[in-house]
């Protein structure tokens, strides 16, 4: 321990400070610590925080938490990308100590003679405070000091002005015996690191005709449709030359036919490697034009970073030492039993690590130079962690706006470790959480990890078609989209999800006729014109996300009780704007489900007894709600309520001209101010007793009538026959 007061258990701190915590620009970042002192004098705490420019940010006082726990809390809001630092300070607060003593002694009937020493101490504190408050407030402090030492005034008028300074001296305290804790770091990314909506498509499939690959030019025609659905990140699988040696055929067949295009993840051929564009897609100039066209639609292009090679990748010839040689002298291909990837050679990072690092950094910075600021990293858990820690830091030193999404479906410790060492976002276990209880438990784990791991929820990928989508019908596609889009601030989907593609390869959790191994052009416009597309529904979800700032955050996710295990109820609330969204989603794609909510009203910014209006963004219907509400969800109409909260306008009251100020109320002050409150005293008058604090349960309003769906289904709802064909 160093310093006068103990400061412990500071948050956010990742792995005892080994790695920086994470935030994004303008994100409310909660800071907390445990601090305490001996005796009964008041303790105060504050956060000292400094931006990447080296400039200290405004003084930020911490508020005490649950009484008796000595936990202190504050919220900071970083406003720039880069490395920030913060420390917690604890100090003796002589004003609060004085205020506590004076209020108690006056309430006990003590007069000016009994309080002589206290009044003198108050004068000392105010004399010190006079130079600490803003210039405009100094006359108030001076007047309070004058009244305090004026012996001819009645006692209430002597102490009243000083007690009325409680709010001012909370924000600008007199600090004595200041103790500064350890300095900790926070890396702040741009907002897209936390809040984003991803869409994945294969550019070679867009505009493909007669077995001929599409190009960047033909894929440009798909951009308006993706943007119209409200997505803001367009993720492309690898765009590099594809190996010919051991090329896979359709549906991962070991032998490729003469027209088979191969897997984009089998990177490298005679035309080049990781810094080269597949000639069928176009030229570097075509790629730059594609990026510009996407940006014009509000889409940022994300690129795949897959550090693996086809057998005919130039690295295999130029640097055979970068790979693993087996006992028979052949180079080991990738395996994930029972899967075999004969068309892919993994890189062995323990062979010439310096050479490999230099080459990978060169490749990444090449694409950064071409305008790429987001990389989706393929299987990062199969490469050394110290390599990623080094690479991400090196890239961010060149351009701090570059983001990295970790595609790692592996053990929890490894996924969390990747987040800690620098990955901006992470794929998750979302796909395999298929009950309300499982989803709630998992999301609560993710919220606890928000200081270093940002989730990105995907209901499908080219490799993953969960059985819930294979057999759940179109309502399940809506359910998974609602869960992904509204639980996590970042979500994504692979093309074809909006067309309800659901046919799996027998015995596998992946698509039949997988686009990884063949061209798959789709008639997007025709499907939408015929009502066979989920695009209108997805557009609504992304609009709701965009219009409600509460949905741009992760830390504010709160679950509420509902008495049907097939339903999940959650909310997000943004205290700064007052914006709040409540979602109730069914996990049953076949049957109507009823449920009764018990809302945590303070989590929504309400007192327990209040009522408010909610507007269902999916049906256009509004309801009068309170703590307890009945809901009915029909999956063939809408399997979820997406409710935006509309708060009643506060009454406006004006004080008549010349009215007297409110009477002075003696604020209730805890016995031990080491972790107590900062009471506020209004204008001076004779002290009056404080009313007792109310205890016990708060009465709940009577149950209201259930929500009822509209008479007809919205235009984007799937009918019961579901157009569900294989």
Short mmCIF file of N, CA, C and O in Angstrom, two decimals, residues 446-541:
data_model
loop_
_atom_site.label_atom_id
_atom_site.label_comp_id
_atom_site.label_asym_id
_atom_site.label_seq_id
_atom_site.Cartn_x
_atom_site.Cartn_y
_atom_site.Cartn_z
N UNK A 446 -21.10 -12.06 -21.43
CA UNK A 446 -20.48 -11.11 -22.35
C UNK A 446 -20.48 -9.70 -21.78
O UNK A 446 -19.52 -8.95 -21.96
N UNK A 447 -21.56 -9.32 -21.11
CA UNK A 447 -21.60 -7.98 -20.49
C UNK A 447 -20.50 -7.86 -19.43
O UNK A 447 -19.85 -6.82 -19.32
N UNK A 448 -20.29 -8.92 -18.67
CA UNK A 448 -19.22 -8.89 -17.67
C UNK A 448 -17.84 -8.76 -18.31
O UNK A 448 -16.90 -8.29 -17.66
N UNK A 449 -17.72 -9.15 -19.56
CA UNK A 449 -16.43 -9.09 -20.27
C UNK A 449 -16.31 -7.86 -21.16
O UNK A 449 -15.39 -7.78 -21.97
N UNK A 450 -17.21 -6.91 -21.01
CA UNK A 450 -17.28 -5.79 -21.95
C UNK A 450 -16.05 -4.90 -21.92
O UNK A 450 -15.83 -4.13 -22.87
N UNK A 451 -15.23 -4.99 -20.89
CA UNK A 451 -14.03 -4.16 -20.83
C UNK A 451 -12.97 -4.60 -21.84
O UNK A 451 -12.04 -3.85 -22.12
N UNK A 452 -13.11 -5.81 -22.39
CA UNK A 452 -12.07 -6.26 -23.33
C UNK A 452 -12.61 -7.08 -24.50
O UNK A 452 -11.90 -7.28 -25.49
N UNK A 453 -13.83 -7.58 -24.45
CA UNK A 453 -14.34 -8.45 -25.51
C UNK A 453 -15.66 -7.90 -26.03
O UNK A 453 -16.63 -7.79 -25.29
N UNK A 454 -15.68 -7.55 -27.32
CA UNK A 454 -16.89 -7.02 -27.95
C UNK A 454 -17.48 -8.10 -28.86
O UNK A 454 -16.85 -8.51 -29.82
N UNK A 455 -18.70 -8.54 -28.60
CA UNK A 455 -19.28 -9.62 -29.40
C UNK A 455 -19.82 -9.11 -30.74
O UNK A 455 -20.22 -7.96 -30.88
N UNK A 456 -19.83 -10.02 -31.71
CA UNK A 456 -20.49 -9.80 -32.99
C UNK A 456 -21.32 -11.05 -33.25
O UNK A 456 -20.78 -12.13 -33.41
N UNK A 457 -22.65 -10.90 -33.24
CA UNK A 457 -23.57 -12.04 -33.34
C UNK A 457 -23.92 -12.32 -34.80
O UNK A 457 -24.39 -11.43 -35.50
N UNK A 458 -23.69 -13.57 -35.23
CA UNK A 458 -24.00 -14.00 -36.59
C UNK A 458 -24.95 -15.19 -36.53
O UNK A 458 -24.60 -16.24 -36.00
N UNK A 459 -26.16 -15.10 -37.13
CA UNK A 459 -27.04 -16.27 -37.17
C UNK A 459 -26.59 -17.32 -38.17
O UNK A 459 -26.99 -18.48 -38.07
N UNK A 460 -25.78 -16.94 -39.16
CA UNK A 460 -25.27 -17.92 -40.13
C UNK A 460 -23.94 -17.44 -40.69
O UNK A 460 -23.61 -16.24 -40.62
N UNK A 461 -23.15 -18.35 -41.20
CA UNK A 461 -21.93 -18.05 -41.95
C UNK A 461 -21.85 -19.07 -43.09
O UNK A 461 -22.63 -20.03 -43.12
N UNK A 462 -20.94 -18.93 -44.05
CA UNK A 462 -20.83 -19.96 -45.09
C UNK A 462 -20.56 -21.35 -44.54
O UNK A 462 -20.91 -22.35 -45.17
N UNK A 463 -19.96 -21.43 -43.36
CA UNK A 463 -19.62 -22.72 -42.75
C UNK A 463 -20.67 -23.21 -41.76
O UNK A 463 -20.62 -24.36 -41.33
N UNK A 464 -21.59 -22.34 -41.34
CA UNK A 464 -22.47 -22.67 -40.22
C UNK A 464 -23.93 -22.44 -40.61
O UNK A 464 -24.35 -21.30 -40.84
N UNK A 465 -24.68 -23.52 -40.67
CA UNK A 465 -26.13 -23.48 -40.85
C UNK A 465 -26.71 -24.34 -39.73
O UNK A 465 -26.83 -25.56 -39.85
N UNK A 466 -27.08 -23.70 -38.64
CA UNK A 466 -27.53 -24.44 -37.46
C UNK A 466 -28.86 -25.14 -37.76
O UNK A 466 -29.67 -24.68 -38.57
N UNK A 467 -29.08 -26.24 -37.05
CA UNK A 467 -30.28 -27.02 -37.30
C UNK A 467 -31.55 -26.23 -37.00
O UNK A 467 -32.62 -26.54 -37.55
N UNK A 468 -31.48 -25.22 -36.15
CA UNK A 468 -32.67 -24.41 -35.88
C UNK A 468 -33.12 -23.70 -37.15
O UNK A 468 -34.34 -23.52 -37.37
N UNK A 469 -32.18 -23.28 -38.00
CA UNK A 469 -32.55 -22.68 -39.28
C UNK A 469 -32.90 -23.74 -40.31
O UNK A 469 -33.71 -23.49 -41.21
N UNK A 470 -32.31 -24.90 -40.21
CA UNK A 470 -32.63 -25.97 -41.16
C UNK A 470 -34.09 -26.41 -41.03
O UNK A 470 -34.74 -26.75 -42.03
N UNK A 471 -34.62 -26.40 -39.80
CA UNK A 471 -35.94 -26.99 -39.57
C UNK A 471 -36.95 -26.01 -38.95
O UNK A 471 -38.11 -26.39 -38.79
N UNK A 472 -36.56 -24.80 -38.63
CA UNK A 472 -37.44 -23.91 -37.89
C UNK A 472 -38.38 -23.08 -38.72
O UNK A 472 -39.24 -22.37 -38.17
N UNK A 473 -38.27 -23.11 -40.05
CA UNK A 473 -39.15 -22.33 -40.90
C UNK A 473 -38.79 -20.85 -40.89
O UNK A 473 -37.95 -20.39 -40.10
N UNK A 474 -39.42 -20.06 -41.76
CA UNK A 474 -39.14 -18.62 -41.82
C UNK A 474 -39.27 -17.89 -40.49
O UNK A 474 -38.50 -16.95 -40.23
N UNK A 475 -40.24 -18.25 -39.61
CA UNK A 475 -40.27 -17.55 -38.32
C UNK A 475 -38.96 -17.65 -37.54
O UNK A 475 -38.58 -16.71 -36.83
N UNK A 476 -38.24 -18.78 -37.66
CA UNK A 476 -36.99 -18.91 -36.94
C UNK A 476 -35.94 -17.96 -37.50
O UNK A 476 -35.08 -17.45 -36.75
N UNK A 477 -35.98 -17.68 -38.79
CA UNK A 477 -35.05 -16.71 -39.36
C UNK A 477 -35.31 -15.33 -38.75
O UNK A 477 -34.37 -14.59 -38.45
N UNK A 478 -36.59 -14.98 -38.56
CA UNK A 478 -36.90 -13.71 -37.88
C UNK A 478 -36.40 -13.72 -36.44
O UNK A 478 -35.81 -12.74 -35.95
N UNK A 479 -36.64 -14.83 -35.75
CA UNK A 479 -36.24 -14.92 -34.34
C UNK A 479 -34.74 -14.73 -34.20
O UNK A 479 -34.26 -13.93 -33.38
N UNK A 480 -33.97 -15.43 -35.02
CA UNK A 480 -32.51 -15.33 -34.90
C UNK A 480 -32.02 -13.94 -35.30
O UNK A 480 -31.04 -13.44 -34.74
N UNK A 481 -32.69 -13.31 -36.25
CA UNK A 481 -32.30 -11.95 -36.63
C UNK A 481 -32.59 -10.96 -35.51
O UNK A 481 -31.76 -10.08 -35.21
N UNK A 482 -33.75 -11.09 -34.86
CA UNK A 482 -34.07 -10.20 -33.73
C UNK A 482 -33.05 -10.36 -32.61
O UNK A 482 -32.53 -9.38 -32.06
N UNK A 483 -32.75 -11.60 -32.28
CA UNK A 483 -31.80 -11.85 -31.19
C UNK A 483 -30.42 -11.28 -31.52
O UNK A 483 -29.78 -10.62 -30.69
N UNK A 484 -29.94 -11.54 -32.74
CA UNK A 484 -28.60 -11.08 -33.11
C UNK A 484 -28.53 -9.56 -33.19
O UNK A 484 -27.58 -8.94 -32.69
N UNK A 485 -29.54 -8.94 -33.80
CA UNK A 485 -29.48 -7.50 -34.06
C UNK A 485 -29.73 -6.66 -32.82
O UNK A 485 -29.21 -5.54 -32.72
N UNK A 486 -30.51 -7.17 -31.86
CA UNK A 486 -30.93 -6.32 -30.74
C UNK A 486 -30.33 -6.71 -29.40
O UNK A 486 -30.44 -5.94 -28.45
N UNK A 487 -29.69 -7.86 -29.32
CA UNK A 487 -28.93 -8.17 -28.11
C UNK A 487 -27.53 -7.58 -28.18
O UNK A 487 -27.02 -7.03 -27.19
N UNK A 488 -26.89 -7.70 -29.32
CA UNK A 488 -25.51 -7.23 -29.48
C UNK A 488 -25.47 -5.95 -30.29
O UNK A 488 -26.20 -5.82 -31.27
N UNK A 489 -24.61 -4.99 -29.92
CA UNK A 489 -24.49 -3.79 -30.75
C UNK A 489 -23.87 -4.05 -32.11
O UNK A 489 -24.01 -3.23 -33.01
N UNK A 490 -23.16 -5.18 -32.28
CA UNK A 490 -22.65 -5.58 -33.58
C UNK A 490 -23.23 -6.93 -33.96
O UNK A 490 -23.27 -7.85 -33.14
N UNK A 491 -23.69 -7.04 -35.22
CA UNK A 491 -24.22 -8.31 -35.69
C UNK A 491 -23.92 -8.42 -37.17
O UNK A 491 -23.54 -7.44 -37.83
N UNK A 492 -24.06 -9.64 -37.69
CA UNK A 492 -23.81 -9.84 -39.11
C UNK A 492 -24.54 -11.04 -39.63
O UNK A 492 -25.03 -11.88 -38.86
N UNK A 493 -24.65 -11.12 -40.96
CA UNK A 493 -25.28 -12.27 -41.60
C UNK A 493 -24.64 -12.51 -42.95
O UNK A 493 -24.11 -11.61 -43.59
N UNK A 494 -24.66 -13.77 -43.34
CA UNK A 494 -24.12 -14.19 -44.64
C UNK A 494 -25.24 -14.19 -45.67
O UNK A 494 -26.37 -14.59 -45.39
N UNK A 495 -24.94 -13.74 -46.87
CA UNK A 495 -25.91 -13.65 -47.95
C UNK A 495 -26.68 -14.96 -48.12
O UNK A 495 -26.11 -16.05 -48.04
N UNK A 496 -27.96 -14.85 -48.40
CA UNK A 496 -28.84 -16.00 -48.51
C UNK A 496 -29.73 -16.17 -47.30
O UNK A 496 -30.78 -16.80 -47.38
N UNK A 497 -29.32 -15.57 -46.17
CA UNK A 497 -30.16 -15.62 -44.98
C UNK A 497 -31.51 -14.97 -45.28
O UNK A 497 -32.56 -15.48 -44.87
N UNK A 498 -31.51 -13.85 -46.01
CA UNK A 498 -32.75 -13.14 -46.30
C UNK A 498 -33.64 -13.91 -47.27
O UNK A 498 -34.83 -13.60 -47.41
N UNK A 499 -33.10 -14.93 -47.94
CA UNK A 499 -33.89 -15.79 -48.83
C UNK A 499 -34.30 -17.09 -48.15
O UNK A 499 -34.79 -18.01 -48.80
N UNK A 500 -34.09 -17.18 -46.85
CA UNK A 500 -34.45 -18.36 -46.06
C UNK A 500 -33.72 -19.61 -46.53
O UNK A 500 -34.24 -20.73 -46.40
N UNK A 501 -32.50 -19.48 -47.03
CA UNK A 501 -31.74 -20.66 -47.46
C UNK A 501 -31.49 -21.54 -46.24
O UNK A 501 -30.93 -21.08 -45.24
N UNK A 502 -31.87 -22.82 -46.34
CA UNK A 502 -31.88 -23.66 -45.15
C UNK A 502 -31.50 -25.11 -45.40
O UNK A 502 -31.55 -25.93 -44.48
N UNK A 503 -31.13 -25.45 -46.63
CA UNK A 503 -30.87 -26.85 -46.95
C UNK A 503 -29.42 -27.18 -46.65
O UNK A 503 -28.50 -26.56 -47.20
N UNK A 504 -29.21 -28.15 -45.77
CA UNK A 504 -27.87 -28.51 -45.32
C UNK A 504 -27.36 -29.75 -46.05
O UNK A 504 -28.13 -30.58 -46.54
N UNK A 505 -26.06 -29.86 -46.09
CA UNK A 505 -25.44 -31.10 -46.56
C UNK A 505 -25.80 -32.19 -45.56
O UNK A 505 -25.69 -31.98 -44.35
N UNK A 506 -26.24 -33.35 -46.01
CA UNK A 506 -26.71 -34.39 -45.08
C UNK A 506 -25.69 -34.69 -43.99
O UNK A 506 -24.50 -34.91 -44.25
N UNK A 507 -26.19 -34.65 -42.76
CA UNK A 507 -25.35 -34.97 -41.61
C UNK A 507 -24.39 -33.88 -41.20
O UNK A 507 -23.53 -34.12 -40.34
N UNK A 508 -24.52 -32.68 -41.78
CA UNK A 508 -23.57 -31.61 -41.49
C UNK A 508 -24.31 -30.35 -41.08
O UNK A 508 -25.51 -30.19 -41.33
N UNK A 509 -23.58 -29.45 -40.45
CA UNK A 509 -24.12 -28.17 -40.03
C UNK A 509 -23.63 -27.08 -41.00
O UNK A 509 -23.18 -26.02 -40.60
N UNK A 510 -23.68 -27.38 -42.30
CA UNK A 510 -23.27 -26.40 -43.29
C UNK A 510 -24.13 -26.56 -44.53
O UNK A 510 -24.84 -27.56 -44.71
N UNK A 511 -24.10 -25.57 -45.39
CA UNK A 511 -24.99 -25.53 -46.54
C UNK A 511 -24.67 -26.61 -47.57
O UNK A 511 -23.50 -26.91 -47.84
N UNK A 512 -25.72 -27.15 -48.16
CA UNK A 512 -25.57 -27.95 -49.36
C UNK A 512 -25.24 -27.00 -50.52
O UNK A 512 -25.73 -25.87 -50.56
N UNK A 513 -24.41 -27.47 -51.45
CA UNK A 513 -23.96 -26.61 -52.56
C UNK A 513 -23.32 -25.35 -52.00
O UNK A 513 -23.66 -24.22 -52.38
N UNK A 514 -22.37 -25.57 -51.11
CA UNK A 514 -21.74 -24.48 -50.37
C UNK A 514 -21.04 -23.51 -51.31
O UNK A 514 -20.27 -23.90 -52.19
N UNK A 515 -21.32 -22.23 -51.07
CA UNK A 515 -20.75 -21.18 -51.91
C UNK A 515 -19.24 -21.08 -51.77
O UNK A 515 -18.58 -20.44 -52.60
N UNK A 516 -18.67 -21.69 -50.76
CA UNK A 516 -17.21 -21.71 -50.64
C UNK A 516 -16.56 -22.41 -51.83
O UNK A 516 -15.40 -22.15 -52.16
N UNK A 517 -17.30 -23.32 -52.47
CA UNK A 517 -16.70 -24.14 -53.53
C UNK A 517 -17.33 -23.95 -54.90
O UNK A 517 -16.92 -24.60 -55.86
N UNK A 518 -18.33 -23.07 -55.01
CA UNK A 518 -18.96 -22.86 -56.30
C UNK A 518 -19.59 -21.48 -56.37
O UNK A 518 -19.79 -20.82 -55.34
N UNK A 519 -19.88 -21.04 -57.57
CA UNK A 519 -20.58 -19.78 -57.78
C UNK A 519 -22.05 -19.97 -57.43
O UNK A 519 -22.64 -21.02 -57.73
N UNK A 520 -22.63 -18.95 -56.82
CA UNK A 520 -24.03 -19.07 -56.41
C UNK A 520 -24.76 -17.75 -56.66
O UNK A 520 -25.06 -17.01 -55.72
N UNK A 521 -25.03 -17.42 -57.89
CA UNK A 521 -25.79 -16.19 -58.17
C UNK A 521 -27.22 -16.33 -57.65
O UNK A 521 -27.81 -17.43 -57.65
N UNK A 522 -27.81 -15.22 -57.20
CA UNK A 522 -29.16 -15.22 -56.64
C UNK A 522 -29.98 -14.11 -57.28
O UNK A 522 -29.45 -13.03 -57.58
N UNK A 523 -31.26 -14.36 -57.40
CA UNK A 523 -32.18 -13.36 -57.95
C UNK A 523 -32.77 -12.56 -56.79
O UNK A 523 -33.88 -12.83 -56.32
N UNK A 524 -32.02 -11.59 -56.31
CA UNK A 524 -32.44 -10.81 -55.15
C UNK A 524 -33.74 -10.05 -55.42
O UNK A 524 -34.67 -10.10 -54.62
N UNK A 525 -33.77 -9.34 -56.54
CA UNK A 525 -34.94 -8.50 -56.84
C UNK A 525 -36.18 -9.35 -57.05
O UNK A 525 -37.28 -9.00 -56.59
N UNK A 526 -36.03 -10.48 -57.75
CA UNK A 526 -37.19 -11.34 -57.99
C UNK A 526 -37.77 -11.89 -56.71
O UNK A 526 -38.99 -11.93 -56.53
N UNK A 527 -36.89 -12.31 -55.79
CA UNK A 527 -37.36 -12.85 -54.52
C UNK A 527 -38.11 -11.79 -53.72
O UNK A 527 -39.17 -12.07 -53.13
N UNK A 528 -37.60 -10.58 -53.72
CA UNK A 528 -38.27 -9.52 -52.95
C UNK A 528 -39.59 -9.15 -53.59
O UNK A 528 -40.59 -8.91 -52.89
N UNK A 529 -39.63 -9.10 -54.92
CA UNK A 529 -40.86 -8.75 -55.61
C UNK A 529 -41.95 -9.78 -55.35
O UNK A 529 -43.14 -9.44 -55.29
N UNK A 530 -41.57 -11.03 -55.20
CA UNK A 530 -42.53 -12.11 -54.97
C UNK A 530 -42.82 -12.34 -53.48
O UNK A 530 -43.55 -13.26 -53.13
N UNK A 531 -42.25 -11.52 -52.61
CA UNK A 531 -42.48 -11.68 -51.18
C UNK A 531 -41.75 -12.85 -50.57
O UNK A 531 -42.14 -13.33 -49.50
N UNK A 532 -40.69 -13.31 -51.22
CA UNK A 532 -39.91 -14.44 -50.71
C UNK A 532 -38.61 -13.98 -50.06
O UNK A 532 -37.65 -14.74 -49.99
N UNK A 533 -38.60 -12.75 -49.55
CA UNK A 533 -37.38 -12.19 -48.98
C UNK A 533 -37.65 -11.63 -47.59
O UNK A 533 -38.70 -11.02 -47.34
N UNK A 534 -36.68 -11.81 -46.72
CA UNK A 534 -36.74 -11.23 -45.38
C UNK A 534 -36.16 -9.82 -45.35
O UNK A 534 -36.08 -9.19 -44.30
N UNK A 535 -35.76 -9.31 -46.51
CA UNK A 535 -35.09 -8.01 -46.56
C UNK A 535 -35.90 -6.89 -45.90
O UNK A 535 -35.33 -6.07 -45.16
N UNK A 536 -37.24 -6.78 -46.12
CA UNK A 536 -37.97 -5.70 -45.44
C UNK A 536 -37.90 -5.80 -43.92
O UNK A 536 -37.80 -4.78 -43.22
N UNK A 537 -37.94 -7.01 -43.39
CA UNK A 537 -37.86 -7.19 -41.94
C UNK A 537 -36.47 -6.80 -41.43
O UNK A 537 -36.34 -6.12 -40.41
N UNK A 538 -35.43 -7.21 -42.14
CA UNK A 538 -34.07 -6.85 -41.75
C UNK A 538 -33.87 -5.34 -41.82
O UNK A 538 -33.17 -4.75 -40.99
N UNK A 539 -34.48 -4.72 -42.82
CA UNK A 539 -34.39 -3.26 -42.95
C UNK A 539 -35.00 -2.59 -41.72
O UNK A 539 -34.45 -1.61 -41.19
N UNK A 540 -36.13 -3.13 -41.25
CA UNK A 540 -36.76 -2.57 -40.04
C UNK A 540 -35.85 -2.73 -38.83
O UNK A 540 -35.68 -1.78 -38.04
N UNK A 541 -35.27 -3.90 -38.67
CA UNK A 541 -34.39 -4.11 -37.52
C UNK A 541 -33.21 -3.14 -37.54
O UNK A 541 -32.87 -2.54 -36.51
#
